[in-house]
PDB file of C-alpha atoms in Angstrom:
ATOM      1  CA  UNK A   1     -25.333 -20.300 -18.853  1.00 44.00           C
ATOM      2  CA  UNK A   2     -24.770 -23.590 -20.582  1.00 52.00           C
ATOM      3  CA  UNK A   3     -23.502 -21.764 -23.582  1.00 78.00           C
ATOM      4  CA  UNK A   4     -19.577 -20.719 -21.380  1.00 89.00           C
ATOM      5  CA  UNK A   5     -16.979 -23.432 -21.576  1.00 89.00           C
ATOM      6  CA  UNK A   6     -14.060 -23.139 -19.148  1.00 91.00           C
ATOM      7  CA  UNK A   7     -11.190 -23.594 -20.886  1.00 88.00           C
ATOM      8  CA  UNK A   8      -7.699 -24.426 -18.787  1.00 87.00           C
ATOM      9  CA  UNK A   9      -4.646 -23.024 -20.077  1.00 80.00           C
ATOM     10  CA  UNK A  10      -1.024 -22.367 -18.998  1.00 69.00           C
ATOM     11  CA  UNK A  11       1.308 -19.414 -19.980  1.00 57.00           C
ATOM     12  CA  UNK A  12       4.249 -18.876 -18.189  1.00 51.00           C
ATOM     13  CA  UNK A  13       4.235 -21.836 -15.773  1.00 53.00           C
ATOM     14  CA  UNK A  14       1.214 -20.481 -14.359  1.00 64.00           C
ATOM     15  CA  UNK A  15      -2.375 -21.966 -14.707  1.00 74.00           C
ATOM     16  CA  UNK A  16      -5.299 -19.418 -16.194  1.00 82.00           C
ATOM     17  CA  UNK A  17      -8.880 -20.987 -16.898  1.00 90.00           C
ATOM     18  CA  UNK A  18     -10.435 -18.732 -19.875  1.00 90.00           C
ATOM     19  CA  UNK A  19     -14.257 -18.544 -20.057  1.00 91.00           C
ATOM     20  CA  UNK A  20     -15.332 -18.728 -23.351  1.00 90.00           C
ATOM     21  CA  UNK A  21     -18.356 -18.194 -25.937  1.00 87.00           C
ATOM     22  CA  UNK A  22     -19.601 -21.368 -27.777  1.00 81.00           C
ATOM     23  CA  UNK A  23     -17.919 -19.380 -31.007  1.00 79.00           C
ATOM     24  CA  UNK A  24     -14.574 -19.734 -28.911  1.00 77.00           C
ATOM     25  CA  UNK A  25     -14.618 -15.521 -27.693  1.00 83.00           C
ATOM     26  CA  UNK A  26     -12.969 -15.153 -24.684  1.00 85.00           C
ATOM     27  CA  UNK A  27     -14.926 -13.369 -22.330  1.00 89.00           C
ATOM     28  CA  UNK A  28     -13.218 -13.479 -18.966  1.00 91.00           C
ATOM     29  CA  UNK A  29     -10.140 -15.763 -17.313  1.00 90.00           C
ATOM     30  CA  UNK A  30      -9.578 -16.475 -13.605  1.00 92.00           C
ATOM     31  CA  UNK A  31      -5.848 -15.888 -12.455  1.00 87.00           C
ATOM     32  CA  UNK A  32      -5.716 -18.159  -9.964  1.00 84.00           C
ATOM     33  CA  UNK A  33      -2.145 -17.420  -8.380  1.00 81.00           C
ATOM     34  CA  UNK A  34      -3.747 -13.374  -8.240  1.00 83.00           C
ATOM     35  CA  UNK A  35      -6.677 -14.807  -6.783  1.00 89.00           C
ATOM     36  CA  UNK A  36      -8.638 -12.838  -9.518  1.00 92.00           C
ATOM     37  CA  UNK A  37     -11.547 -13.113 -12.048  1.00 94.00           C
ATOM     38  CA  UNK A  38     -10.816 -10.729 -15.433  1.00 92.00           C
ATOM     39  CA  UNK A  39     -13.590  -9.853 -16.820  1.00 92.00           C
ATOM     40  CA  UNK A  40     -14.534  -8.452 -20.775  1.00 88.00           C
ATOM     41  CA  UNK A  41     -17.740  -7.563 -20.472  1.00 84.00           C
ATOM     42  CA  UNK A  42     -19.912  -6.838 -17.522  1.00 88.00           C
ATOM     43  CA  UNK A  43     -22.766  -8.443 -19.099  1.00 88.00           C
ATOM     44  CA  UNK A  44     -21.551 -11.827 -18.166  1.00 89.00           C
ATOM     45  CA  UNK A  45     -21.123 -11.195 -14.883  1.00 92.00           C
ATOM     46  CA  UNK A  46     -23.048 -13.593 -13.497  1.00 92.00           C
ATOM     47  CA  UNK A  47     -22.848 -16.443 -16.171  1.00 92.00           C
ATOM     48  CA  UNK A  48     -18.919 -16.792 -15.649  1.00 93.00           C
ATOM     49  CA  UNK A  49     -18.999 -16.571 -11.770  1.00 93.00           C
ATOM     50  CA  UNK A  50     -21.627 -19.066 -12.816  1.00 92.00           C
ATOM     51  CA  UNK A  51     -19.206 -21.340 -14.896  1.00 93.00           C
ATOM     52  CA  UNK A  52     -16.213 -20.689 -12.724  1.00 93.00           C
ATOM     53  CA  UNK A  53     -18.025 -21.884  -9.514  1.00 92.00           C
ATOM     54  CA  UNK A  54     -16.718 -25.150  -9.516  1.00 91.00           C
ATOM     55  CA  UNK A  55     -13.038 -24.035  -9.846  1.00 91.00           C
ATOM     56  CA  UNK A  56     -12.775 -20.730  -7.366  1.00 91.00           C
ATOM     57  CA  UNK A  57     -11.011 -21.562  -4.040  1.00 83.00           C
ATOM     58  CA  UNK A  58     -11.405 -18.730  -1.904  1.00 86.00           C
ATOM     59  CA  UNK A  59     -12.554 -15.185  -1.973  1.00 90.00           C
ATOM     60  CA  UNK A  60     -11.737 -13.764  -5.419  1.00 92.00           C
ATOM     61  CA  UNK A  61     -11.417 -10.119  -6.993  1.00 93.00           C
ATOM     62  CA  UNK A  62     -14.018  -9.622  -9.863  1.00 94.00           C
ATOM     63  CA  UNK A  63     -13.449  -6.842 -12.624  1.00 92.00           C
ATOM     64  CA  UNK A  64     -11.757  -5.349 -15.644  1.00 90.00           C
ATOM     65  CA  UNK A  65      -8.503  -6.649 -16.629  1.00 86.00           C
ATOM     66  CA  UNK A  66      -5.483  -4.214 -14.575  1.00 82.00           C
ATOM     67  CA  UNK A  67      -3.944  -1.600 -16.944  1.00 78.00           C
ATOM     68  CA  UNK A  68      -0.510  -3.132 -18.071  1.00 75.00           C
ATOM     69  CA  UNK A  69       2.320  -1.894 -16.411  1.00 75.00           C
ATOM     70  CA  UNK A  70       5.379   0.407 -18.161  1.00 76.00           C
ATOM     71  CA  UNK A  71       7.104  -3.869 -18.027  1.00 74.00           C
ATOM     72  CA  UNK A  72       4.622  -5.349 -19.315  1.00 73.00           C
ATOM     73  CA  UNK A  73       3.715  -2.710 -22.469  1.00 75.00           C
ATOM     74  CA  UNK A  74       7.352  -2.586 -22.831  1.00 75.00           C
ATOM     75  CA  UNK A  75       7.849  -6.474 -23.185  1.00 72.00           C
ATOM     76  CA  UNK A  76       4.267  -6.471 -25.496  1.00 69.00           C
ATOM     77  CA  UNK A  77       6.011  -4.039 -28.217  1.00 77.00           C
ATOM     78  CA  UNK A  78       9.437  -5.744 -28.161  1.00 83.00           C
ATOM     79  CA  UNK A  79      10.285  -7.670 -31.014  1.00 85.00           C
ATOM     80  CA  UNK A  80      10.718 -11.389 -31.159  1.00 85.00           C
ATOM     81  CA  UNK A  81      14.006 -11.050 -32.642  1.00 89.00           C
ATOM     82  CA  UNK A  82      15.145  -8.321 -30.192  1.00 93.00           C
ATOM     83  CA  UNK A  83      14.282 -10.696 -27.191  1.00 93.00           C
ATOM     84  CA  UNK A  84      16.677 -12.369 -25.217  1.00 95.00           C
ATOM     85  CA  UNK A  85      14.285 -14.001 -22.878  1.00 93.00           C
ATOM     86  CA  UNK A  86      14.006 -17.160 -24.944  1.00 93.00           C
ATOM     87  CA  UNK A  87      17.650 -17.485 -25.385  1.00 95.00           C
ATOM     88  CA  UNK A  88      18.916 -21.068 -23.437  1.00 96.00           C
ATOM     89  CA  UNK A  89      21.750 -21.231 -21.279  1.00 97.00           C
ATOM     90  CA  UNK A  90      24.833 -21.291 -23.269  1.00 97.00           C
ATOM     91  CA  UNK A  91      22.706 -20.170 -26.592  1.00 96.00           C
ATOM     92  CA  UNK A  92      25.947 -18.614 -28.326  1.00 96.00           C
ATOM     93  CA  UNK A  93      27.769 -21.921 -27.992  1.00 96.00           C
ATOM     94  CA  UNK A  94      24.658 -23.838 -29.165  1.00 94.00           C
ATOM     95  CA  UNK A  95      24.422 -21.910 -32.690  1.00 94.00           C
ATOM     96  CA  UNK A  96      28.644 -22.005 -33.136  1.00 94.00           C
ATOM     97  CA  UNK A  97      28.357 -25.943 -32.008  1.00 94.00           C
ATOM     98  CA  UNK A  98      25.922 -26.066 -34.323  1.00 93.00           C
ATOM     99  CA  UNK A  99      27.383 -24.334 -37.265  1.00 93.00           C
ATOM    100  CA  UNK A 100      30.598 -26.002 -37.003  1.00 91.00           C
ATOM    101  CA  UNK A 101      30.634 -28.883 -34.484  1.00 87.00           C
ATOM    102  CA  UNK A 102      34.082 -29.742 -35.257  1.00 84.00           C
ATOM    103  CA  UNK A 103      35.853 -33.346 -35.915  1.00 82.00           C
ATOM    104  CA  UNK A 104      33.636 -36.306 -35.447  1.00 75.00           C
ATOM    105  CA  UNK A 105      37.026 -37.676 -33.329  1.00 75.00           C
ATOM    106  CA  UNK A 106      39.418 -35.860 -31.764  1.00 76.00           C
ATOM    107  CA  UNK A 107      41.907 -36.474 -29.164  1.00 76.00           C
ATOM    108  CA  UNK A 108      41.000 -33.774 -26.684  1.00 81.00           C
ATOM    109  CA  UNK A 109      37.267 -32.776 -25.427  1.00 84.00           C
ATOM    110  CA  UNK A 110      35.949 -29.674 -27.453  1.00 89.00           C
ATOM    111  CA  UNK A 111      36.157 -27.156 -25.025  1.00 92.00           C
ATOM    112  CA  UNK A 112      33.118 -25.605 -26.153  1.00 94.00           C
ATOM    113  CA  UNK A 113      30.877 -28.404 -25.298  1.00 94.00           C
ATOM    114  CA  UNK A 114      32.613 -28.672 -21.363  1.00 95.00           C
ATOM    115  CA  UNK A 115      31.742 -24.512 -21.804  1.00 97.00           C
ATOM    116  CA  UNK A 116      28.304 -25.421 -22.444  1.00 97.00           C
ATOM    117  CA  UNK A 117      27.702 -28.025 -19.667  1.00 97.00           C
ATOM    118  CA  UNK A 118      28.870 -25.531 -17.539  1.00 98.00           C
ATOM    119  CA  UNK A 119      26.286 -22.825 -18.430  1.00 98.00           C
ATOM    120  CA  UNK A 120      23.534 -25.393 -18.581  1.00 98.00           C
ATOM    121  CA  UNK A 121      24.252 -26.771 -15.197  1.00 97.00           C
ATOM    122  CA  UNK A 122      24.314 -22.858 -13.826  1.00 98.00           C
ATOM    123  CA  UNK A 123      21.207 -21.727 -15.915  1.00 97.00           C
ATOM    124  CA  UNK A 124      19.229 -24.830 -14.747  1.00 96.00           C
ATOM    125  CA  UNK A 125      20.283 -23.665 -11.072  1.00 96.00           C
ATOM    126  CA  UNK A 126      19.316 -20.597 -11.353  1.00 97.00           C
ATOM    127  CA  UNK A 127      15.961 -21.024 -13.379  1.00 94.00           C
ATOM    128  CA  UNK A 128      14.768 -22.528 -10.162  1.00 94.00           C
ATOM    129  CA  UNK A 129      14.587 -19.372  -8.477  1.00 94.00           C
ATOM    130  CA  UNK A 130      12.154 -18.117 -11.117  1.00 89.00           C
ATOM    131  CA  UNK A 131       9.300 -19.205  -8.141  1.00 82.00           C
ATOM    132  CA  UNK A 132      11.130 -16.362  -5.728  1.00 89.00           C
ATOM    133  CA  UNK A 133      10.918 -13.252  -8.131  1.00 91.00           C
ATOM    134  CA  UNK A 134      13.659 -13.746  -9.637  1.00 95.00           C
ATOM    135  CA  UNK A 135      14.376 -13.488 -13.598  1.00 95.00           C
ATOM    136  CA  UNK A 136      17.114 -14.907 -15.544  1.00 97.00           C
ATOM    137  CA  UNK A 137      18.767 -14.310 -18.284  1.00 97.00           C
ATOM    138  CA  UNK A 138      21.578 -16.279 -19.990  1.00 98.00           C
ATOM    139  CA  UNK A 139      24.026 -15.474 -23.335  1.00 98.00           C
ATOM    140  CA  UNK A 140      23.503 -12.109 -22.967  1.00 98.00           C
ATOM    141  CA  UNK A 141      25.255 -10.507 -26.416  1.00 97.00           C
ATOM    142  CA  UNK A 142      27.719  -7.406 -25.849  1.00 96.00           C
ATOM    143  CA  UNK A 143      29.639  -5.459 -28.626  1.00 94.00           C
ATOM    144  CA  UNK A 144      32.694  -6.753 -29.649  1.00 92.00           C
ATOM    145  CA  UNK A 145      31.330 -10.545 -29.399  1.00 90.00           C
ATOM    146  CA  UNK A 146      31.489 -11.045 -25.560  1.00 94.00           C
ATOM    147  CA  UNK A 147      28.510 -11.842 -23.556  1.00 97.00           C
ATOM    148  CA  UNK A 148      27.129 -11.983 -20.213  1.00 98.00           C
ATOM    149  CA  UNK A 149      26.675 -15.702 -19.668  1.00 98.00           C
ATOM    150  CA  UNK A 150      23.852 -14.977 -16.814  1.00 98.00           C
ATOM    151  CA  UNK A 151      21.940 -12.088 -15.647  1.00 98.00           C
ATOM    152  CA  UNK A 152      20.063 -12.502 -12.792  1.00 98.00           C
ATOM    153  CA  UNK A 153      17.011  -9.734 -11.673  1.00 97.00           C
ATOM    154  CA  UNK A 154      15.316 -10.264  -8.405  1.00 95.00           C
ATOM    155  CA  UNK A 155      14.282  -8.847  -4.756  1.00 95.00           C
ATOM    156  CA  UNK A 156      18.417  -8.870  -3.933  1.00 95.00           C
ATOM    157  CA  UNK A 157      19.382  -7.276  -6.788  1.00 96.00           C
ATOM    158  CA  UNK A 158      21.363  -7.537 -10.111  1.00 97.00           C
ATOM    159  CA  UNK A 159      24.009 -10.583 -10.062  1.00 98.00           C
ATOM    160  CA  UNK A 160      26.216 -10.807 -13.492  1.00 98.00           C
ATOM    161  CA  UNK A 161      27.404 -14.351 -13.991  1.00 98.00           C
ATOM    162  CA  UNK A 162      30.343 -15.919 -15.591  1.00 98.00           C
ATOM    163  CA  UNK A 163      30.558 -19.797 -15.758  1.00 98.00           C
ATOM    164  CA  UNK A 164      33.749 -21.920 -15.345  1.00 98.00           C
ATOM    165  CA  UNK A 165      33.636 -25.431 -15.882  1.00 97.00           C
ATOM    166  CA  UNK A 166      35.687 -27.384 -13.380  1.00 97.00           C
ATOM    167  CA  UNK A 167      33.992 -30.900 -13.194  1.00 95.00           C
ATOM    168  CA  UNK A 168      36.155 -32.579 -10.476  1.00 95.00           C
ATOM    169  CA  UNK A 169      38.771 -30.355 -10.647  1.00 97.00           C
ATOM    170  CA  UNK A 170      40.880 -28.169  -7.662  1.00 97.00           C
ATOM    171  CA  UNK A 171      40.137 -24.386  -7.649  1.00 98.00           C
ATOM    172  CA  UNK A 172      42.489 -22.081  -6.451  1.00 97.00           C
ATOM    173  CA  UNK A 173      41.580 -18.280  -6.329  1.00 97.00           C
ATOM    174  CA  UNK A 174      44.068 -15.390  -5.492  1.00 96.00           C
ATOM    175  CA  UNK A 175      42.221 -12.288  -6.473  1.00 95.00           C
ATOM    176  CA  UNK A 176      42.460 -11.682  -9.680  1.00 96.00           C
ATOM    177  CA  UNK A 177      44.056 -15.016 -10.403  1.00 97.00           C
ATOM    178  CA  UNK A 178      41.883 -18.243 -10.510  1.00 97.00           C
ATOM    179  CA  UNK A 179      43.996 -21.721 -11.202  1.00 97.00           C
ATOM    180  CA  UNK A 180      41.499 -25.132 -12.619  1.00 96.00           C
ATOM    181  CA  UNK A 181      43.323 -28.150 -11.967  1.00 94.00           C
ATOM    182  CA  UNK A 182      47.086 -27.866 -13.312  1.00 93.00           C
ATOM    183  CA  UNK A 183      46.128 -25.249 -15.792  1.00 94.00           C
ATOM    184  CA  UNK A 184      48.033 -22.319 -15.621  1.00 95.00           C
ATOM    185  CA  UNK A 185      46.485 -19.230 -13.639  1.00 96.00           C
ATOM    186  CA  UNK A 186      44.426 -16.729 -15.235  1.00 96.00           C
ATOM    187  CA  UNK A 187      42.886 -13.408 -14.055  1.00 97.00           C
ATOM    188  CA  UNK A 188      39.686 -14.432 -14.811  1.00 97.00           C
ATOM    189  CA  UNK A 189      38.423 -12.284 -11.994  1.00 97.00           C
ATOM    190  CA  UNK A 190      38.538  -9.222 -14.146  1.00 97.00           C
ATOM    191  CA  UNK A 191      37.033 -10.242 -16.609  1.00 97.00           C
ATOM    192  CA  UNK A 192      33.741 -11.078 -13.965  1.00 98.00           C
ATOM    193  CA  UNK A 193      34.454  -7.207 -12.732  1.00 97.00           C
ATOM    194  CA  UNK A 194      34.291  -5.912 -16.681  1.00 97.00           C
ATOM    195  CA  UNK A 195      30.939  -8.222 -17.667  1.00 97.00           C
ATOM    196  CA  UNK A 196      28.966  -6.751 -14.552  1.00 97.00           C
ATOM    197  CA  UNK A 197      30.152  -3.109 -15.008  1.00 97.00           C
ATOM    198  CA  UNK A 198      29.286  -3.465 -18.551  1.00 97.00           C
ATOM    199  CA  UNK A 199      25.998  -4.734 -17.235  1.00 98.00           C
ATOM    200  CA  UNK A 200      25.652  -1.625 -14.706  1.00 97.00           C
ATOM    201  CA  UNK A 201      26.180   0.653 -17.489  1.00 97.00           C
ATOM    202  CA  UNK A 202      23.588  -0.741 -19.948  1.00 97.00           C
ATOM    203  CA  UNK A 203      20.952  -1.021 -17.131  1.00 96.00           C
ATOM    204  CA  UNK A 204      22.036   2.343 -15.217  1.00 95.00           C
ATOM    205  CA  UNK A 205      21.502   0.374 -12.161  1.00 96.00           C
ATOM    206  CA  UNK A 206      23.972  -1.530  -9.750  1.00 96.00           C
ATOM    207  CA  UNK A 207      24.792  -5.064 -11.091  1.00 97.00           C
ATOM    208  CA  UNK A 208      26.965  -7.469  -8.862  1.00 97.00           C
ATOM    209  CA  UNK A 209      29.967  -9.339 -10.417  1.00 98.00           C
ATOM    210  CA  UNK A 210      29.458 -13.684  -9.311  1.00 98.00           C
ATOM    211  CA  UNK A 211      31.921 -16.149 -10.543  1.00 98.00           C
ATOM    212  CA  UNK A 212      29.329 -19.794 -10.876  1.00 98.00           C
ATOM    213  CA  UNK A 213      31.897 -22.750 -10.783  1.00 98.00           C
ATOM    214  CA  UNK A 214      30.287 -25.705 -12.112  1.00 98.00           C
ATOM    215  CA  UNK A 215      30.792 -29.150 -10.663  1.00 96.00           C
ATOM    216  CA  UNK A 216      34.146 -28.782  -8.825  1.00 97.00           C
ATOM    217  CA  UNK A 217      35.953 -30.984  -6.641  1.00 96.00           C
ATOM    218  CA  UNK A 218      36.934 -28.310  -4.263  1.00 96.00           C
ATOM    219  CA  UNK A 219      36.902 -24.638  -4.052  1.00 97.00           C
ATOM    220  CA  UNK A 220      40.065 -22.634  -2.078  1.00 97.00           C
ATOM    221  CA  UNK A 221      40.063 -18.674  -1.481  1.00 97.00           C
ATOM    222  CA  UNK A 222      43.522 -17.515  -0.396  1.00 94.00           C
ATOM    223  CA  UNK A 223      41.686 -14.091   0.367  1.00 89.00           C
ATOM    224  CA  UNK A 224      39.290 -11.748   0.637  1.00 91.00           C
ATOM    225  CA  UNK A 225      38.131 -10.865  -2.857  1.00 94.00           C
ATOM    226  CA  UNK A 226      36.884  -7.031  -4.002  1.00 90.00           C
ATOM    227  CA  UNK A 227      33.322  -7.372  -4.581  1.00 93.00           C
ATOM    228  CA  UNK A 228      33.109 -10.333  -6.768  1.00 97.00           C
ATOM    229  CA  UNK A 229      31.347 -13.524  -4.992  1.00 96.00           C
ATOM    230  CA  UNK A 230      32.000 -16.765  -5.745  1.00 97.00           C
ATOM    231  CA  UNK A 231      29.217 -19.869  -5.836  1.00 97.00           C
ATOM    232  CA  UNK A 232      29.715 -23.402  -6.563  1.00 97.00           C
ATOM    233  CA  UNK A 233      25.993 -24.445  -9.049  1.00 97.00           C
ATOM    234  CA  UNK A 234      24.990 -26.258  -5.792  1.00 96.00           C
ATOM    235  CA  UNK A 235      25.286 -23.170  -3.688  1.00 97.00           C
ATOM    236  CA  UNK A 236      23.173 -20.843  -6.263  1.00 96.00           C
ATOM    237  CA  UNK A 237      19.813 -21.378  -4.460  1.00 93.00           C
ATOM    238  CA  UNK A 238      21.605 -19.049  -1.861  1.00 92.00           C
ATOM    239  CA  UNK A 239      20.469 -15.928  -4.154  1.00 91.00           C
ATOM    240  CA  UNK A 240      17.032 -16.228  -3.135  1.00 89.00           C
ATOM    241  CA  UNK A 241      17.969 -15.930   0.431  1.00 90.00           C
ATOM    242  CA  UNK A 242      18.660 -12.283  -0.466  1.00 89.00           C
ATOM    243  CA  UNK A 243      16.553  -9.349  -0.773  1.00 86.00           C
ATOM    244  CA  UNK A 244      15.228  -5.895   0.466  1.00 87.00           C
ATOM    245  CA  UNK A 245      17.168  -4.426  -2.493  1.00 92.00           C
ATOM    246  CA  UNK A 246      14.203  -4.305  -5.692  1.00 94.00           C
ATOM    247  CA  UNK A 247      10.637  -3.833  -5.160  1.00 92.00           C
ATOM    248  CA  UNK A 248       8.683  -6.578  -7.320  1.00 89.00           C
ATOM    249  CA  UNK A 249       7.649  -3.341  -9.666  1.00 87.00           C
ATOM    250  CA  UNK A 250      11.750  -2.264  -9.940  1.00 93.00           C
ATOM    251  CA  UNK A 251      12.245  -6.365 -10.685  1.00 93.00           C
ATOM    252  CA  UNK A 252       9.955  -6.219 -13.691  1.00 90.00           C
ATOM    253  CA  UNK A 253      11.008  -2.887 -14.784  1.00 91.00           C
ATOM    254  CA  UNK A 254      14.919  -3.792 -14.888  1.00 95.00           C
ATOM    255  CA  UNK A 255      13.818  -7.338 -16.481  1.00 94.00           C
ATOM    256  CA  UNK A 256      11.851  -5.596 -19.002  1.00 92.00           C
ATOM    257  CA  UNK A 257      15.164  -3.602 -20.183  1.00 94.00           C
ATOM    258  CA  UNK A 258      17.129  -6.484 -19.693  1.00 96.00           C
ATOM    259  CA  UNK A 259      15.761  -8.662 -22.175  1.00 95.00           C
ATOM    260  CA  UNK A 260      15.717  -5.915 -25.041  1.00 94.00           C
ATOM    261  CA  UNK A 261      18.890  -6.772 -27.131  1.00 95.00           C
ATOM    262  CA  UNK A 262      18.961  -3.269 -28.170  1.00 94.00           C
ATOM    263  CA  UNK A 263      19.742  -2.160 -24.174  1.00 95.00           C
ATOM    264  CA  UNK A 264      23.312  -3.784 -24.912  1.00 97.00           C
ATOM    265  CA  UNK A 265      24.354  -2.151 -27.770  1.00 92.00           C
ATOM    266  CA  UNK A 266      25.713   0.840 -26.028  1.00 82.00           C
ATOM    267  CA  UNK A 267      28.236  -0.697 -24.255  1.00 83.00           C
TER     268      UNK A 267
END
């Protein structure tokens, strides 16, 4: 039995301990969070429930690895260039920053950097909620050279996202108007209505239009709005108060299509 090494390991922000042979084979890992040992090969059974001893808390499944799931095959075959899971918050304005970052001084902020702060602040909110079942997704590409700036998948459902910076600014919204500061009124709000029924019709599924104002110094609703919601980035933890909408299977599923960049082209 001397011949297994455990081997700790993380992937995906969750720990796995991999059993291995002394020619570095894997042979089995224990899934802690599943509470479940995944074995290779029956023959060594014994000698990883053996090696693992010291490390299993609690009663623990022992077998085959599950089948993968339509997600998780899905997600397996997808391409890493068709992927938009890695993409950061703001990930569009990162590569056009980056190809042309603009005067070294200028008299005005670039307004594509406050842009960015804003969808970093948001994306960093919402990441948090990754421990609830929920998934996000951030600079989401559509036809035409808009985007989603966050998608977010999870037991309440499909939220689309469109950031706003308005560090210490006044926020005035009168449906579909939305005044930052002394700049003059826009109708931003239909723009939030297009990105999630884009969204809805790429994912055939019911996505929710949210307007995430980052960093303001106060937010004022003259009225009731149609369907859109509005969150401050401190209020955004709110989403995981909400549920009894996706099963943890529909979650993965949606996620799964989500991510594929080719699931946007369409629309």
């Amino acid at each position: 039995m001397s011949r297994l090494r455990v081997i700790p390991t993380w992937r995906h922000g969750q720990e796995r301990l991999y059993v291995c042979l002394t020619d570095g084979r894997n042979i089995a890992w224990y899934d802690r969070e599943a509470a479940r040992v995944n074995l290779l090969s029956d023959d060594h059974r014994e000698g990883v429930l053996e090696a693992l001893g010291p490390f299993l808390t609690g009663p623990v499944t022992v077998g085959p690895p599950p089948v993968p799931t339509p997600a998780e095959l899905a997600r397996l075959s997808l391409h890493p260039d068709d992927d938009l899971a890695p993409n950061r918050p703001g990930e569009a304005l990162h590569i056009a920053l980056d190809r042309d970052p603009g005067p070294a001084h200028r008299l005005r902020p670039d307004p594509r950097r406050r842009a960015l702060a804003a969808e970093q602040v948001v994306g960093e909110a919402l990441e948090r909620l990754d421990g609830a079942g929920w998934h996000a997704l951030h600079s989401i590409p559509l036809p035409g050279g808009d985007r989603v700036h966050h998608l977010m998948i999870g037991p309440g459902g499909l939220f689309a996202l469109h950031t706003v910076y308005a560090r210490k600014q006044r926020v005035l919204i009168a449906d579909p108007m939305v005044t930052l500061g002394r700049r003059e009124a826009r109708p931003l709000l239909r723009r939030v209505r297009a990105d999630a029924d884009r969204a809805s019709y790429a994912l055939t599924a019911e996505v929710h239009p949210v307007l995430a104002v980052a960093g303001p110094a106060d937010v004022r609703i003259t009225a009731p709005l149609r369907e859109v919601r509005v969150f401050q980035d401190t209020e955004l933890g709110g989403l995981a108060r909400l549920g009894g909408v996706l099963k943890p299977a529909d979650v993965e599923a949606l996620h799964a299509m989500a991510r594929d960049r080719h699931t946007w082209e369409r629309v």
